[in-house]
Amino acid sequence: MKTLIKNGLAYIEGAIVKMDILIEDTRIALIDNDITADADEVIDAAGMHVFPGFVDIHAHLRDPGQTYKEDIISGTRAAAKGGFTSVCAMPNTEPVVDNIATVDYIQRRARELGFARVFVIGAITKQSAGEEISEMATMKSGGVVAVSDDGKCVQNAKLMLNCMRYAVNYDLPVIIHAEDYHLAGKGQIHSGKIATQIGLSGIPALAEETIIARDIMLAESAKARLHIAHITTAKSLELVRRAKEQGLPVTCEVTPHHLLLNEEACLSFDTNTKMKPPLRSEKDRLACVEALKSGLIDCIATDHAPHADFEKVREFDHAPFGIIGFETAFPVLYQSLVLPGIIPLERLIEAMSTAPSKLLRLPESGIRKGNPADLTIVDLNQSSVFAAENILSKSKNTPWLDQTIKSKIIYTLLDGTFTFRAE
């Protein structure tokens, strides 16, 4: 099977250049200015961009256990529609991914369905309860790429230190959801002027920053690779900056919603603005944008967190935290950060494709001869309304519902096979 992509503007080695790309079976066979080879399918990508398939290292597929919210089929179909070819599934399923049987189940289902590569992240502690170290050795042998109690945070520093030491033995990065429970309390949104104005309890920035400071120190002691999920505050970024300046293996990610929205979005009491960590102040948001631009933030991750309507359509303080993100991530970031000239398109693509795959040492991504043909073809000039009836995720919990969004994913290819074609 041969597929020829003609006249596209391809992201290759950090630059965008006009190139033809020939795919033979699962791999990129040739990249050149003008390829005339016969092919089973020829795509005229004139006026479109060809990017490496996006890689999301922080997603919730809810399978097993909460498949009324999402499952591996709907989740990976939604990922493919958003241009993602690889996603990493967080372990807070039911049961929790703290054993090899659940790792095997997720990997097998993902291989059978084939809309995206699914890499599994195992729990740090058994049942993510923060009391005993999980079966990291057997999970590693089963293929997990990292450990995390995402959604929860190991509060016991001594246990966390031992977990990190254990993870080092199996060369597994430790991904943290940074939240001091005592400081966060029963907070619903960021502890700031908006929380005071509308009478909701707040989650202080300090709840995130104290855990990040603690875990950087623990990781330095354990010589562990530490990755900070969904970072949100200027002070947190300063802690990461100091760690990197010391040469520590500390990395971090940011979500699209923390780059584009601030605490004022919660004024509407729309539960689609309720996420954890919460939307922070405008100062914090701008710090995240600047850190993404400078490279202090390593990559973008969606924290795709589907919930059912009956869970989100209720009083703000009773609704669960989190929003979906696969299908909106690239368009909203392109529209709000690249089009106004705040960050270059090349930096956005790096942060959504090659950077996250390098960070977790996933199979190499990037448009290069011999690499798997994992590609995303985008028309930056089209616009579309993000309407509920067009969402492939089972869930519709997003603050961008019914909004017109600039740019559109036209094709997604995984191993040379089309996993999404726009209508």
Coordinates of C-alpha atoms in Angstrom, one line a residue:
M1 CA 0.0 0.0 0.0
K2 CA 1.4 3.4 -1.0
T3 CA 0.1 6.8 -0.2
L4 CA 1.5 10.0 -1.7
I5 CA 1.0 13.4 0.0
K6 CA 1.7 16.1 -2.5
N7 CA 2.4 19.9 -2.1
G8 CA 1.9 20.0 1.7
L9 CA 3.7 22.4 4.1
A10 CA 5.5 19.9 6.3
Y11 CA 7.0 20.3 9.8
I12 CA 10.4 18.7 9.4
E13 CA 13.3 19.1 11.9
G14 CA 11.8 22.2 13.5
A15 CA 11.0 24.1 10.2
I16 CA 8.0 24.2 7.9
V17 CA 8.9 23.5 4.3
K18 CA 7.0 22.5 1.2
M19 CA 7.6 18.8 0.6
D20 CA 6.0 15.7 -0.9
I21 CA 5.9 12.6 1.4
L22 CA 5.6 9.0 0.1
I23 CA 4.3 6.4 2.5
E24 CA 4.9 2.7 1.8
D25 CA 2.8 0.4 4.1
T26 CA 3.4 1.7 7.6
R27 CA 6.5 3.9 7.2
I28 CA 7.6 7.1 5.5
A29 CA 9.6 5.9 2.5
L30 CA 10.6 9.2 0.8
I31 CA 10.6 13.0 1.4
D32 CA 11.4 15.2 -1.5
N33 CA 10.5 18.3 -3.4
D34 CA 8.6 16.5 -6.2
I35 CA 7.8 12.8 -6.0
T36 CA 6.2 11.2 -9.0
A37 CA 5.9 7.6 -7.8
D38 CA 2.8 5.7 -8.4
A39 CA 0.6 5.4 -5.3
D40 CA -2.7 3.7 -4.3
E41 CA -3.9 7.1 -3.0
V42 CA -2.7 10.6 -3.7
I43 CA -3.6 13.4 -1.4
D44 CA -3.2 16.9 -2.8
A45 CA -2.3 18.9 0.4
A46 CA -1.8 22.2 -1.4
G47 CA -2.5 24.9 1.1
M48 CA -2.5 22.5 4.0
H49 CA 0.1 21.7 6.7
V50 CA 1.5 18.2 7.4
F51 CA 2.5 17.7 11.0
P52 CA 3.9 14.7 13.0
G53 CA 0.9 13.1 14.7
F54 CA 0.2 14.8 18.0
V55 CA 1.2 13.0 21.2
D56 CA -0.8 13.5 24.4
I57 CA 1.0 12.2 27.5
H58 CA -1.9 13.0 29.9
A59 CA -5.4 11.6 29.1
H60 CA -8.2 9.8 30.8
L61 CA -9.9 7.1 28.7
R62 CA -12.1 5.9 31.6
D63 CA -11.8 2.3 30.5
P64 CA -12.1 0.0 32.4
G65 CA -14.8 0.9 34.8
Q66 CA -16.4 4.2 33.7
T67 CA -17.2 3.5 30.1
Y68 CA -20.4 5.5 30.3
K69 CA -18.1 8.6 30.2
E70 CA -15.6 7.3 27.6
D71 CA -14.1 4.0 26.5
I72 CA -11.0 3.1 24.5
I73 CA -13.0 3.2 21.2
S74 CA -14.7 6.6 21.7
G75 CA -11.6 8.1 23.3
T76 CA -9.2 7.0 20.6
R77 CA -11.6 8.1 17.8
A78 CA -11.9 11.5 19.4
A79 CA -8.1 11.6 19.7
A80 CA -7.7 10.8 16.0
K81 CA -10.2 13.5 15.1
G82 CA -8.0 15.9 17.1
G83 CA -4.9 14.9 15.2
F84 CA -3.5 12.7 17.9
T85 CA -1.8 9.5 17.0
S86 CA -0.5 8.6 20.5
V87 CA -2.1 9.0 23.9
C88 CA -1.0 8.0 27.4
A89 CA -3.8 6.8 29.6
M90 CA -3.7 7.8 33.2
P91 CA -4.3 5.0 35.8
N92 CA -7.4 6.4 37.6
T93 CA -9.7 3.8 36.1
E94 CA -11.9 1.3 38.0
P95 CA -10.0 -0.8 38.9
V96 CA -6.9 1.4 39.1
V97 CA -4.1 0.5 36.9
D98 CA -1.8 -0.8 39.6
N99 CA -1.3 -4.3 38.3
I100 CA -0.2 -6.0 35.0
A101 CA -3.7 -7.5 34.3
T102 CA -5.2 -4.0 33.8
V103 CA -2.2 -2.9 31.8
D104 CA -2.6 -5.8 29.5
Y105 CA -6.3 -5.2 29.1
I106 CA -5.8 -1.6 28.0
Q107 CA -3.0 -2.4 25.6
R108 CA -4.9 -5.3 24.0
R109 CA -8.1 -3.3 23.5
A110 CA -6.1 -0.4 22.0
R111 CA -4.3 -2.6 19.6
E112 CA -7.6 -4.3 18.5
L113 CA -9.3 -0.9 17.9
G114 CA -6.4 0.9 16.3
F115 CA -7.5 4.6 16.3
A116 CA -4.4 5.6 18.2
R117 CA -1.4 4.2 20.0
V118 CA -2.2 3.9 23.7
F119 CA 0.6 3.9 26.2
V120 CA -0.3 3.0 29.8
I121 CA 0.8 5.0 32.9
G122 CA 0.7 2.8 36.0
A123 CA -0.2 4.0 39.5
I124 CA 2.5 5.1 41.9
T125 CA 0.7 3.5 44.9
K126 CA -1.8 0.6 45.1
Q127 CA -5.2 1.8 44.2
S128 CA -3.7 5.3 44.1
A129 CA -4.5 5.3 47.8
G130 CA -1.2 6.8 48.9
E131 CA -0.4 4.0 51.3
E132 CA 1.6 1.3 49.6
I133 CA 4.0 1.2 46.6
S134 CA 2.4 -0.3 43.5
E135 CA 3.6 -3.3 41.5
M136 CA 6.0 -1.2 39.4
A137 CA 8.3 -4.1 38.5
T138 CA 5.5 -6.2 36.9
M139 CA 3.8 -3.2 35.3
K140 CA 7.1 -2.1 33.8
S141 CA 7.6 -5.6 32.3
G142 CA 4.0 -5.2 30.9
G143 CA 5.0 -2.0 29.2
V144 CA 4.0 1.0 31.3
V145 CA 5.9 4.2 30.3
A146 CA 5.6 6.1 33.6
V147 CA 3.9 6.0 37.0
S148 CA 1.5 8.5 38.4
D149 CA -1.4 8.8 40.9
D150 CA -2.9 11.5 38.7
G151 CA -6.1 12.9 40.2
K152 CA -4.6 12.1 43.5
C153 CA -1.4 13.2 45.2
V154 CA 0.8 11.1 47.5
Q155 CA 0.7 13.2 50.7
N156 CA 3.2 11.2 52.7
A157 CA 6.7 12.5 51.9
K158 CA 8.5 9.4 53.2
L159 CA 6.4 7.1 51.1
M160 CA 6.8 9.4 48.0
L161 CA 10.6 9.3 48.5
N162 CA 10.5 5.5 48.6
C163 CA 8.2 5.4 45.5
M164 CA 10.7 7.6 43.6
R165 CA 13.6 5.3 44.6
Y166 CA 11.6 2.3 43.5
A167 CA 10.7 4.0 40.1
V168 CA 14.4 4.7 39.5
N169 CA 15.1 1.0 39.7
Y170 CA 12.8 0.5 36.7
D171 CA 13.8 3.6 34.9
L172 CA 10.2 5.0 35.1
P173 CA 9.5 8.7 35.3
V174 CA 7.3 9.8 38.1
I175 CA 4.4 12.1 37.0
I176 CA 2.8 14.1 39.8
H177 CA -0.6 15.8 40.3
A178 CA 0.6 18.4 42.8
E179 CA -2.0 19.1 45.4
D180 CA -1.6 19.4 49.2
Y181 CA -4.9 18.2 50.4
H182 CA -4.9 20.2 53.6
L183 CA -4.2 23.5 51.8
A184 CA -6.7 22.7 49.0
G185 CA -9.5 21.7 51.4
K186 CA -12.8 21.5 49.6
G187 CA -12.0 24.3 47.2
Q188 CA -13.9 24.6 44.0
I189 CA -12.0 27.2 42.0
H190 CA -8.8 29.3 42.4
S191 CA -8.5 31.1 45.7
G192 CA -8.6 34.7 44.5
K193 CA -10.8 37.6 43.8
I194 CA -13.4 35.7 41.7
A195 CA -13.8 33.0 44.5
T196 CA -14.5 35.8 46.9
Q197 CA -16.8 37.6 44.5
I198 CA -19.1 34.6 43.8
G199 CA -18.8 32.9 47.1
L200 CA -17.1 29.7 46.2
S201 CA -14.4 28.1 48.3
G202 CA -10.9 28.5 46.9
I203 CA -7.9 26.3 46.1
P204 CA -4.8 28.3 46.8
A205 CA -1.8 28.3 44.5
L206 CA 0.2 27.3 47.5
A207 CA -1.5 23.8 47.4
E208 CA 0.3 23.2 44.1
E209 CA 3.5 25.0 44.8
T210 CA 4.3 23.3 48.1
I211 CA 4.1 19.8 46.6
I212 CA 6.2 20.8 43.6
A213 CA 8.9 22.2 45.9
R214 CA 8.7 19.1 48.0
D215 CA 8.8 16.6 45.1
I216 CA 11.7 18.4 43.4
M217 CA 13.7 18.0 46.6
L218 CA 12.6 14.3 46.9
A219 CA 13.5 13.7 43.3
E220 CA 16.9 15.2 43.7
S221 CA 17.5 12.9 46.7
A222 CA 16.2 9.8 44.9
K223 CA 17.8 10.8 41.5
A224 CA 14.4 10.3 39.9
R225 CA 13.0 11.7 36.7
L226 CA 10.1 14.0 37.8
H227 CA 7.4 15.3 35.5
I228 CA 4.9 17.8 36.8
A229 CA 1.5 17.5 35.2
H230 CA -0.8 20.4 34.4
I231 CA 1.3 23.2 35.9
T232 CA -0.6 26.4 36.6
T233 CA 1.1 29.1 38.6
A234 CA 4.0 31.5 38.1
K235 CA 5.6 30.4 41.4
S236 CA 5.4 26.7 40.3
L237 CA 7.2 27.7 37.0
E238 CA 9.9 29.5 39.0
L239 CA 10.5 26.3 41.0
V240 CA 10.9 24.3 37.8
R241 CA 13.2 27.0 36.4
R242 CA 15.5 26.7 39.4
A243 CA 15.5 22.9 39.2
K244 CA 16.4 22.9 35.5
E245 CA 19.2 25.4 36.2
Q246 CA 20.6 22.9 38.7
G247 CA 20.5 20.3 36.0
L248 CA 17.9 18.2 37.7
P249 CA 15.7 15.9 35.4
V250 CA 12.5 17.9 36.0
T251 CA 10.0 18.5 33.3
C252 CA 6.5 19.9 33.1
E253 CA 3.4 20.2 30.9
V254 CA 0.6 22.7 30.5
T255 CA -3.0 22.2 29.3
P256 CA -4.7 24.2 26.6
H257 CA -7.3 25.5 29.1
H258 CA -4.7 26.8 31.5
L259 CA -3.0 28.6 28.6
L260 CA -6.2 30.2 27.3
L261 CA -8.6 30.7 30.3
N262 CA -8.3 32.4 33.7
E263 CA -10.4 32.4 36.9
E264 CA -12.9 34.9 35.4
A265 CA -14.3 32.1 33.2
C266 CA -15.9 30.8 36.4
L267 CA -18.1 33.9 36.9
S268 CA -20.7 32.2 34.8
F269 CA -20.9 29.2 37.2
D270 CA -20.5 27.0 34.1
T271 CA -19.3 23.7 35.4
N272 CA -17.3 23.3 32.2
T273 CA -14.9 25.8 33.7
K274 CA -14.4 23.6 36.8
M275 CA -11.1 21.7 36.6
K276 CA -8.3 20.7 38.9
P277 CA -5.9 22.3 39.2
P278 CA -8.3 25.3 38.8
L279 CA -8.1 28.1 36.3
R280 CA -5.8 30.5 37.9
S281 CA -5.2 34.3 37.8
E282 CA -4.4 36.2 34.6
K283 CA -0.9 36.7 35.9
D284 CA -0.5 33.0 36.2
R285 CA -2.0 32.3 32.8
L286 CA 0.4 34.8 31.2
A287 CA 3.3 33.2 33.0
C288 CA 2.3 29.8 31.5
V289 CA 2.1 31.3 28.0
E290 CA 5.6 32.8 28.4
A291 CA 7.0 29.6 29.8
L292 CA 5.6 27.6 26.9
K293 CA 7.1 30.1 24.4
S294 CA 10.5 30.0 26.1
G295 CA 10.7 26.2 26.4
L296 CA 10.6 26.2 30.2
I297 CA 7.3 24.3 29.8
D298 CA 8.3 21.2 27.9
C299 CA 5.1 20.2 26.3
I300 CA 1.3 20.5 26.0
A301 CA -1.0 17.8 27.3
T302 CA -4.8 17.9 27.2
D303 CA -5.8 16.3 30.5
H304 CA -8.8 15.0 28.5
A305 CA -11.2 14.3 31.3
P306 CA -14.7 13.2 30.1
H307 CA -17.7 13.3 32.3
A308 CA -21.4 12.5 31.6
D309 CA -24.0 15.2 31.3
F310 CA -25.8 14.2 34.4
E311 CA -22.6 14.7 36.4
K312 CA -21.7 18.1 35.0
V313 CA -25.1 19.6 34.7
R314 CA -25.6 20.3 38.3
E315 CA -24.6 22.8 41.0
F316 CA -21.1 24.0 40.6
D317 CA -19.8 22.6 43.9
H318 CA -21.3 19.2 43.2
A319 CA -20.0 18.8 39.7
P320 CA -16.7 16.8 39.0
F321 CA -13.5 18.5 37.9
G322 CA -12.3 18.3 34.3
I323 CA -13.1 18.8 30.7
I324 CA -12.5 17.0 27.4
G325 CA -9.6 18.1 25.2
F326 CA -8.7 15.9 22.3
E327 CA -10.8 17.5 19.7
T328 CA -10.2 21.1 20.6
A329 CA -6.6 21.2 21.6
F330 CA -4.9 22.2 18.4
P331 CA -7.6 24.5 17.0
V332 CA -8.1 26.6 20.1
L333 CA -4.3 26.9 20.6
Y334 CA -3.7 27.8 17.0
Q335 CA -6.6 30.3 17.0
S336 CA -5.6 32.0 20.3
L337 CA -1.8 31.8 20.4
V338 CA -0.5 31.3 16.9
L339 CA -2.8 33.5 14.8
P340 CA -2.2 36.6 17.1
G341 CA 1.5 36.0 16.9
I342 CA 2.0 35.1 20.6
I343 CA 3.9 31.9 19.8
P344 CA 5.2 30.5 16.5
L345 CA 3.4 27.7 14.8
E346 CA 6.6 25.6 14.9
R347 CA 6.8 25.9 18.7
L348 CA 3.1 24.7 19.0
I349 CA 3.8 21.7 16.9
E350 CA 6.9 20.8 18.7
A351 CA 5.1 21.0 22.1
M352 CA 2.3 18.8 20.8
S353 CA 4.3 16.1 19.0
T354 CA 8.1 15.6 19.2
A355 CA 8.6 17.1 22.6
P356 CA 6.1 14.9 24.5
S357 CA 7.3 11.7 22.8
K358 CA 10.9 12.5 23.7
L359 CA 10.0 13.3 27.3
L360 CA 8.5 9.9 28.0
R361 CA 10.9 8.1 25.6
L362 CA 8.1 6.9 23.4
P363 CA 8.8 5.7 19.9
E364 CA 10.3 8.5 17.8
S365 CA 7.8 10.8 16.2
G366 CA 8.6 13.3 13.5
I367 CA 8.5 13.4 9.8
R368 CA 11.6 11.6 8.8
K369 CA 12.4 8.8 6.3
G370 CA 12.0 5.4 7.9
N371 CA 9.8 6.7 10.8
P372 CA 6.3 5.3 11.3
A373 CA 3.8 7.3 9.1
D374 CA 2.0 9.0 12.0
L375 CA 0.8 12.2 10.4
T376 CA -1.8 14.9 10.9
I377 CA -2.9 17.0 7.9
V378 CA -4.5 20.4 8.8
D379 CA -6.2 23.1 6.9
L380 CA -5.4 26.3 8.9
N381 CA -7.7 28.4 6.7
Q382 CA -10.9 26.5 7.5
S383 CA -13.2 27.2 10.4
S384 CA -15.8 25.0 12.0
V385 CA -18.3 25.2 14.8
F386 CA -17.5 22.8 17.7
A387 CA -21.1 21.5 18.0
A388 CA -22.2 18.7 20.4
E389 CA -23.5 16.5 17.5
N390 CA -20.0 16.5 15.9
I391 CA -18.0 15.5 19.0
L392 CA -16.7 12.0 18.9
S393 CA -16.0 11.7 22.6
K394 CA -18.9 10.3 24.6
S395 CA -18.8 13.4 26.7
K396 CA -19.5 17.0 25.8
N397 CA -18.0 18.8 28.8
T398 CA -16.1 21.6 27.2
P399 CA -16.1 25.4 27.5
W400 CA -15.6 25.7 23.8
L401 CA -19.0 24.1 22.9
D402 CA -20.8 25.9 20.0
Q403 CA -17.9 28.2 19.4
T404 CA -16.4 28.7 15.9
I405 CA -12.8 27.6 15.9
K406 CA -10.2 28.4 13.2
S407 CA -8.4 25.5 11.5
K408 CA -9.5 22.0 10.9
I409 CA -7.9 18.5 11.1
I410 CA -8.5 17.0 7.6
Y411 CA -6.7 13.7 7.9
T412 CA -5.0 11.7 10.6
L413 CA -2.8 8.7 9.7
L414 CA -1.4 6.1 12.1
D415 CA 1.2 3.7 10.7
G416 CA 0.1 4.9 7.2
T417 CA -3.5 4.0 7.8
F418 CA -6.2 6.7 7.9
T419 CA -7.7 6.9 11.3
F420 CA -9.7 10.1 10.6
R421 CA -11.0 11.8 7.5
A422 CA -12.9 15.0 7.7
E423 CA -16.3 15.0 6.0

